[in-house]
Amino acid sequence: MQKIYDVIIVGAGPAGVTAGIYAKRANLDLLLLEKQYVIGGLLNFTSEIENYPGFSKIEGFKLSQKFEEHLKALDVPLKVGVEVIKIVKDNNIFKVNTSQETYFSKSVIYGAGWSFVKLGIDGEDKFLGRGVSYCAVCDAPFYKGKIVAVIGRGEIAIEEALYLTRFASKVYLFLLNKKMKLPPHLEKELENTKNLEIILGANVEKIDGKLFVEKLIYTKDKEKKELKVDGVFIFAGLKPNIEPVKELVETTKAGFIITDENMQTKTPLLFAVGDIRQKVLRQIVTACSDGAIAAQAAYKFLRQIKSS
Ligand SMILES: Cc1cc2nc3c(=O)[nH]c(=O)nc-3n(C[C@H](O)[C@H](O)[C@H](O)COP(=O)(O)OP(=O)(O)OC[C@H]3O[C@@H](n4cnc5c(N)ncnc54)[C@H](O)[C@@H]3O)c2cc1C
């Protein structure tokens, strides 16, 4: 007979790890699946974290290690190197197909996060976490008084560039849009922001440096140019990792999963947590909060079903 777990948690980022901790403490029979061989998700791409309570400054991979120690201390069953390919629901049981075997459960907490839309610029991968960032809220304070470039498209790139002007001495915004109509409030703010310079119609070819980012190489009007920068922020969009559940959930236009306040999706007992969910702030604390709420809701709903 096939084993049926109470809950299978997909993704061992901050959301999935917290769901694991709460599910275990609620005495649920659970399994946590992570496709990478390390846990922590995006924490492993973060140089330093200064906004997670309890740690005034901690490197991302060190916080991941703390999460892992916590899972081990509670004996949370974890399988790494297992990618969830597809989840289907049949007769109130979830069938979780993975790169290795198929697992079954009464509920699923899905916290697979999102991937950056990369621009494919030479040096983009090499300097990730060493001057290249995809998160202004997270990394802007490290660029106090420094020179940064923002490369991206749309209002999000402008908003992020404006945010960075509060920290950096100078922000160069390489706007990739061919044409763009700005909302009046942004137009006015751009006009009033003296340390922001917009560069249109450029082709950024290379992010360069030794150990850390030092310069950008780009062409504009057929002329090759070099710009000295300390950091490069890229905002080309987000790609939520929804493939395995896309038939079971409702999403926003951008692909983020819509849930209710219990983190439940349109499929009963399928919860979505963390950055993959439609929400206003994508951070570690909010991911952890989602994980806690979902695990608690799974426990409550499964208990209600059992006693009905
Ligand atoms: C460069 C950078 C710096 C940041 N700095 C900060 C900061 O200073 N402070 C802060 O609060 N927030 C910061 N953030 C945001 C924070 O990292 C995220 O909000 C948080 O990690 C979201 O957690 P999550 O668990 O939802 O997703 P993730 O961290 O993305 O974890 C998702 C996990 O799911 C796994 N997964 C994906 N698909 C599958 C699958 N099919 N099968 C199995 N596993 C799968 C992934 O491998 C990953 O481990 C930063 C983000 C970035 C990119």
Short mmCIF file of N, CA and C and ligand atoms in Angstrom, two decimals, residues 9-18 32-53 58 63 67 79 81-86 97-99 110-116 128-129 132-139 141-142 241-244 273-277 279 281-288 290, ligand 1:
data_model
loop_
_atom_site.label_atom_id
_atom_site.label_comp_id
_atom_site.label_asym_id
_atom_site.label_seq_id
_atom_site.Cartn_x
_atom_site.Cartn_y
_atom_site.Cartn_z
N ILE A 9 5.53 19.32 1.41
CA ILE A 9 5.93 20.72 1.23
C ILE A 9 6.93 20.78 0.09
N VAL A 10 6.66 21.66 -0.86
CA VAL A 10 7.55 21.77 -2.04
C VAL A 10 8.39 23.04 -1.92
N GLY A 11 9.72 22.86 -1.88
CA GLY A 11 10.62 24.01 -1.81
C GLY A 11 11.09 24.24 -0.39
N ALA A 12 12.41 24.23 -0.20
CA ALA A 12 12.96 24.48 1.14
C ALA A 12 13.62 25.85 1.21
N GLY A 13 12.91 26.87 0.74
CA GLY A 13 13.29 28.26 0.97
C GLY A 13 12.72 28.65 2.33
N PRO A 14 12.80 29.92 2.70
CA PRO A 14 12.26 30.35 4.00
C PRO A 14 10.80 29.94 4.22
N ALA A 15 9.98 30.00 3.17
CA ALA A 15 8.55 29.67 3.32
C ALA A 15 8.37 28.18 3.61
N GLY A 16 9.01 27.34 2.79
CA GLY A 16 8.87 25.88 2.95
C GLY A 16 9.48 25.39 4.26
N VAL A 17 10.63 25.96 4.63
CA VAL A 17 11.28 25.54 5.88
C VAL A 17 10.38 25.87 7.08
N THR A 18 9.80 27.06 7.07
CA THR A 18 8.93 27.44 8.20
C THR A 18 7.68 26.56 8.22
N LEU A 32 9.33 17.16 3.19
CA LEU A 32 9.76 18.43 2.57
C LEU A 32 10.68 18.08 1.40
N LEU A 33 10.32 18.59 0.20
CA LEU A 33 11.09 18.26 -1.02
C LEU A 33 11.77 19.50 -1.56
N GLU A 34 13.05 19.37 -1.88
CA GLU A 34 13.81 20.51 -2.41
C GLU A 34 14.60 20.04 -3.63
N LYS A 35 14.51 20.82 -4.71
CA LYS A 35 15.18 20.35 -5.93
C LYS A 35 16.70 20.56 -5.91
N GLN A 36 17.16 21.57 -5.14
CA GLN A 36 18.61 21.77 -5.05
C GLN A 36 19.19 20.83 -4.00
N TYR A 37 20.53 20.79 -3.91
CA TYR A 37 21.16 19.96 -2.89
C TYR A 37 21.41 20.76 -1.61
N VAL A 38 21.09 22.06 -1.65
CA VAL A 38 21.19 22.88 -0.44
C VAL A 38 19.81 23.47 -0.18
N ILE A 39 19.55 23.79 1.06
CA ILE A 39 18.28 24.42 1.37
C ILE A 39 18.48 25.94 1.51
N GLY A 40 17.38 26.68 1.59
CA GLY A 40 17.49 28.12 1.82
C GLY A 40 17.02 28.96 0.64
N GLY A 41 16.88 28.33 -0.53
CA GLY A 41 16.35 29.07 -1.69
C GLY A 41 17.17 30.30 -2.00
N LEU A 42 16.49 31.43 -2.14
CA LEU A 42 17.15 32.68 -2.55
C LEU A 42 18.14 33.21 -1.51
N LEU A 43 18.06 32.69 -0.27
CA LEU A 43 19.02 33.13 0.74
C LEU A 43 20.45 32.89 0.27
N ASN A 44 20.60 31.83 -0.52
CA ASN A 44 21.95 31.48 -0.99
C ASN A 44 22.48 32.45 -2.04
N PHE A 45 21.64 33.34 -2.52
CA PHE A 45 22.08 34.36 -3.48
C PHE A 45 22.25 35.72 -2.83
N THR A 46 22.03 35.76 -1.52
CA THR A 46 22.02 37.04 -0.82
C THR A 46 23.31 37.21 -0.03
N SER A 47 24.00 38.30 -0.28
CA SER A 47 25.28 38.46 0.41
C SER A 47 25.04 38.65 1.91
N GLU A 48 24.41 39.77 2.27
CA GLU A 48 24.16 40.01 3.70
C GLU A 48 22.72 40.40 3.95
N ILE A 49 22.19 39.93 5.05
CA ILE A 49 20.81 40.23 5.41
C ILE A 49 20.83 41.06 6.69
N GLU A 50 20.11 42.15 6.67
CA GLU A 50 20.13 43.06 7.85
C GLU A 50 18.73 43.31 8.39
N ASN A 51 17.74 42.57 7.83
CA ASN A 51 16.37 42.88 8.24
C ASN A 51 15.59 41.65 8.70
N TYR A 52 16.32 40.61 9.12
CA TYR A 52 15.64 39.44 9.66
C TYR A 52 15.83 39.47 11.18
N PRO A 53 14.72 39.57 11.92
CA PRO A 53 14.85 39.77 13.37
C PRO A 53 15.75 38.73 14.04
N ILE A 58 23.70 39.15 8.87
CA ILE A 58 24.06 37.73 8.69
C ILE A 58 24.16 37.45 7.20
N LEU A 63 22.43 32.08 7.26
CA LEU A 63 21.04 31.96 7.73
C LEU A 63 20.45 30.63 7.22
N PHE A 67 18.74 27.62 9.33
CA PHE A 67 17.45 26.98 8.99
C PHE A 67 17.62 25.46 8.97
N LYS A 79 13.97 15.74 1.76
CA LYS A 79 14.70 15.09 0.66
C LYS A 79 15.21 16.19 -0.25
N GLY A 81 17.57 17.46 -3.70
CA GLY A 81 17.87 16.94 -5.04
C GLY A 81 16.66 16.27 -5.68
N VAL A 82 15.46 16.62 -5.20
CA VAL A 82 14.23 16.04 -5.74
C VAL A 82 13.39 17.16 -6.33
N GLU A 83 13.24 17.16 -7.63
CA GLU A 83 12.45 18.22 -8.27
C GLU A 83 11.01 17.76 -8.49
N VAL A 84 10.07 18.56 -8.02
CA VAL A 84 8.67 18.24 -8.24
C VAL A 84 8.32 18.65 -9.67
N ILE A 85 7.80 17.71 -10.42
CA ILE A 85 7.53 17.97 -11.84
C ILE A 85 6.06 18.33 -12.05
N LYS A 86 5.17 17.53 -11.43
CA LYS A 86 3.74 17.80 -11.62
C LYS A 86 2.95 17.32 -10.41
N ASN A 97 4.37 14.07 -8.50
CA ASN A 97 5.36 13.41 -9.36
C ASN A 97 6.67 14.19 -9.29
N THR A 98 7.74 13.47 -9.04
CA THR A 98 9.03 14.15 -8.92
C THR A 98 10.05 13.54 -9.89
N SER A 99 11.23 14.14 -9.89
CA SER A 99 12.31 13.64 -10.74
C SER A 99 12.74 12.24 -10.30
N TYR A 110 2.91 24.62 -1.30
CA TYR A 110 3.77 24.85 -2.45
C TYR A 110 4.51 26.18 -2.30
N GLY A 111 5.85 26.07 -2.13
CA GLY A 111 6.65 27.30 -1.92
C GLY A 111 7.86 27.30 -2.83
N ALA A 112 7.61 27.23 -4.14
CA ALA A 112 8.72 27.06 -5.10
C ALA A 112 9.36 28.37 -5.54
N GLY A 113 8.86 29.50 -5.03
CA GLY A 113 9.51 30.78 -5.33
C GLY A 113 9.43 31.19 -6.80
N TRP A 114 10.35 32.04 -7.19
CA TRP A 114 10.37 32.51 -8.57
C TRP A 114 11.81 32.58 -9.05
N SER A 115 11.93 32.71 -10.34
CA SER A 115 13.28 32.85 -10.91
C SER A 115 13.39 34.24 -11.50
N PHE A 116 14.61 34.78 -11.51
CA PHE A 116 14.82 36.08 -12.15
C PHE A 116 14.69 35.91 -13.64
N LEU A 128 26.84 37.78 -9.66
CA LEU A 128 25.63 37.70 -8.82
C LEU A 128 26.06 37.60 -7.35
N GLY A 129 25.55 38.52 -6.52
CA GLY A 129 25.94 38.54 -5.10
C GLY A 129 27.27 39.24 -4.87
N VAL A 132 26.15 42.35 -8.51
CA VAL A 132 24.92 42.24 -9.30
C VAL A 132 23.80 41.80 -8.36
N SER A 133 22.70 42.52 -8.41
CA SER A 133 21.57 42.20 -7.54
C SER A 133 20.26 42.32 -8.32
N TYR A 134 19.26 41.57 -7.84
CA TYR A 134 17.93 41.66 -8.44
C TYR A 134 16.93 42.21 -7.42
N CYS A 135 17.43 42.78 -6.33
CA CYS A 135 16.53 43.19 -5.24
C CYS A 135 17.01 44.48 -4.58
N ALA A 136 16.40 45.61 -4.94
CA ALA A 136 16.82 46.90 -4.38
C ALA A 136 16.50 46.99 -2.89
N VAL A 137 15.31 46.55 -2.49
CA VAL A 137 14.92 46.63 -1.07
C VAL A 137 15.95 45.90 -0.21
N CYS A 138 16.47 44.78 -0.76
CA CYS A 138 17.41 43.98 0.02
C CYS A 138 18.80 44.59 0.06
N ASP A 139 19.28 45.04 -1.06
CA ASP A 139 20.71 45.35 -1.17
C ASP A 139 21.05 46.84 -1.25
N PRO A 141 20.99 49.36 0.84
CA PRO A 141 21.81 49.96 1.90
C PRO A 141 23.30 49.68 1.78
N PHE A 142 23.67 48.62 1.03
CA PHE A 142 25.10 48.33 0.86
C PHE A 142 25.77 49.30 -0.12
N ASN A 241 7.69 30.12 -10.39
CA ASN A 241 7.88 28.70 -10.76
C ASN A 241 6.57 27.92 -10.54
N ILE A 242 5.59 28.15 -11.40
CA ILE A 242 4.27 27.55 -11.14
C ILE A 242 3.98 26.29 -11.96
N GLU A 243 4.90 25.93 -12.86
CA GLU A 243 4.65 24.83 -13.79
C GLU A 243 3.96 23.61 -13.14
N PRO A 244 4.51 23.06 -12.02
CA PRO A 244 3.93 21.82 -11.48
C PRO A 244 2.47 21.94 -11.01
N VAL A 273 2.79 29.44 -0.72
CA VAL A 273 3.45 30.28 0.29
C VAL A 273 4.69 30.96 -0.26
N GLY A 274 5.00 32.10 0.32
CA GLY A 274 6.24 32.79 -0.01
C GLY A 274 6.15 33.64 -1.27
N ASP A 275 7.29 33.78 -1.92
CA ASP A 275 7.39 34.69 -3.07
C ASP A 275 6.50 34.31 -4.24
N ILE A 276 6.07 33.07 -4.31
CA ILE A 276 5.26 32.62 -5.45
C ILE A 276 3.82 33.13 -5.38
N ARG A 277 3.48 33.64 -4.22
CA ARG A 277 2.11 34.08 -3.96
C ARG A 277 1.96 35.55 -4.34
N LYS A 279 1.35 39.03 -3.48
CA LYS A 279 1.47 39.73 -2.20
C LYS A 279 2.18 41.06 -2.41
N LEU A 281 4.77 42.38 -0.42
CA LEU A 281 6.19 42.45 -0.04
C LEU A 281 6.81 41.06 -0.04
N ARG A 282 7.80 40.87 -0.92
CA ARG A 282 8.47 39.57 -1.01
C ARG A 282 9.78 39.63 -0.24
N GLN A 283 9.76 39.15 1.00
CA GLN A 283 10.92 39.17 1.88
C GLN A 283 10.94 37.88 2.70
N ILE A 284 12.04 37.68 3.43
CA ILE A 284 12.17 36.44 4.22
C ILE A 284 11.08 36.36 5.29
N VAL A 285 10.90 37.47 6.01
CA VAL A 285 9.90 37.42 7.11
C VAL A 285 8.50 37.13 6.59
N THR A 286 8.15 37.70 5.43
CA THR A 286 6.78 37.47 4.93
C THR A 286 6.65 36.04 4.39
N ALA A 287 7.76 35.50 3.84
CA ALA A 287 7.73 34.10 3.37
C ALA A 287 7.55 33.16 4.57
N CYS A 288 8.29 33.44 5.65
CA CYS A 288 8.17 32.61 6.85
C CYS A 288 6.74 32.68 7.41
N ASP A 290 3.97 33.26 5.79
CA ASP A 290 3.07 32.45 4.93
C ASP A 290 3.19 30.96 5.28
C1 LIG B 1 19.62 38.97 -4.28
C2 LIG B 1 18.51 38.90 -3.27
C3 LIG B 1 18.69 39.49 -2.03
C4 LIG B 1 17.67 39.43 -1.09
N1 LIG B 1 17.87 39.99 0.14
C5 LIG B 1 16.89 39.94 1.07
C6 LIG B 1 17.09 40.54 2.36
O1 LIG B 1 18.14 41.14 2.64
N2 LIG B 1 16.07 40.44 3.25
C7 LIG B 1 14.90 39.81 2.97
O2 LIG B 1 14.04 39.73 3.86
N3 LIG B 1 14.68 39.28 1.76
C8 LIG B 1 15.65 39.32 0.81
N4 LIG B 1 15.43 38.77 -0.42
C9 LIG B 1 14.12 38.14 -0.68
C10 LIG B 1 14.04 36.74 -0.05
O3 LIG B 1 15.21 36.00 -0.39
C11 LIG B 1 12.80 36.02 -0.54
O4 LIG B 1 11.67 36.81 -0.27
C12 LIG B 1 12.64 34.65 0.13
O5 LIG B 1 13.77 33.85 -0.10
C13 LIG B 1 11.40 33.95 -0.41
O6 LIG B 1 11.33 32.68 0.14
P1 LIG B 1 10.53 31.50 -0.57
O7 LIG B 1 10.68 30.32 0.32
O8 LIG B 1 9.18 31.94 -0.95
O9 LIG B 1 11.26 31.25 -1.98
P2 LIG B 1 12.74 30.87 -2.35
O10 LIG B 1 13.72 31.42 -1.41
O11 LIG B 1 12.86 31.22 -3.79
O12 LIG B 1 12.78 29.29 -2.22
C14 LIG B 1 12.09 28.47 -3.10
C15 LIG B 1 12.71 27.07 -3.05
O13 LIG B 1 11.92 26.19 -3.84
C16 LIG B 1 12.79 25.32 -4.57
N5 LIG B 1 12.07 24.84 -5.74
C17 LIG B 1 11.67 25.55 -6.83
N6 LIG B 1 11.00 24.77 -7.70
C18 LIG B 1 11.00 23.51 -7.14
C19 LIG B 1 10.48 22.25 -7.58
N7 LIG B 1 9.83 22.13 -8.74
N8 LIG B 1 10.67 21.17 -6.80
C20 LIG B 1 11.33 21.29 -5.60
N9 LIG B 1 11.84 22.45 -5.14
C21 LIG B 1 11.68 23.56 -5.91
C22 LIG B 1 13.95 26.25 -4.92
O14 LIG B 1 15.12 25.50 -5.26
C23 LIG B 1 14.12 27.04 -3.63
O15 LIG B 1 14.99 26.40 -2.72
C24 LIG B 1 16.43 38.78 -1.40
C25 LIG B 1 16.25 38.22 -2.65
C26 LIG B 1 17.26 38.27 -3.58
C27 LIG B 1 17.06 37.65 -4.92
#
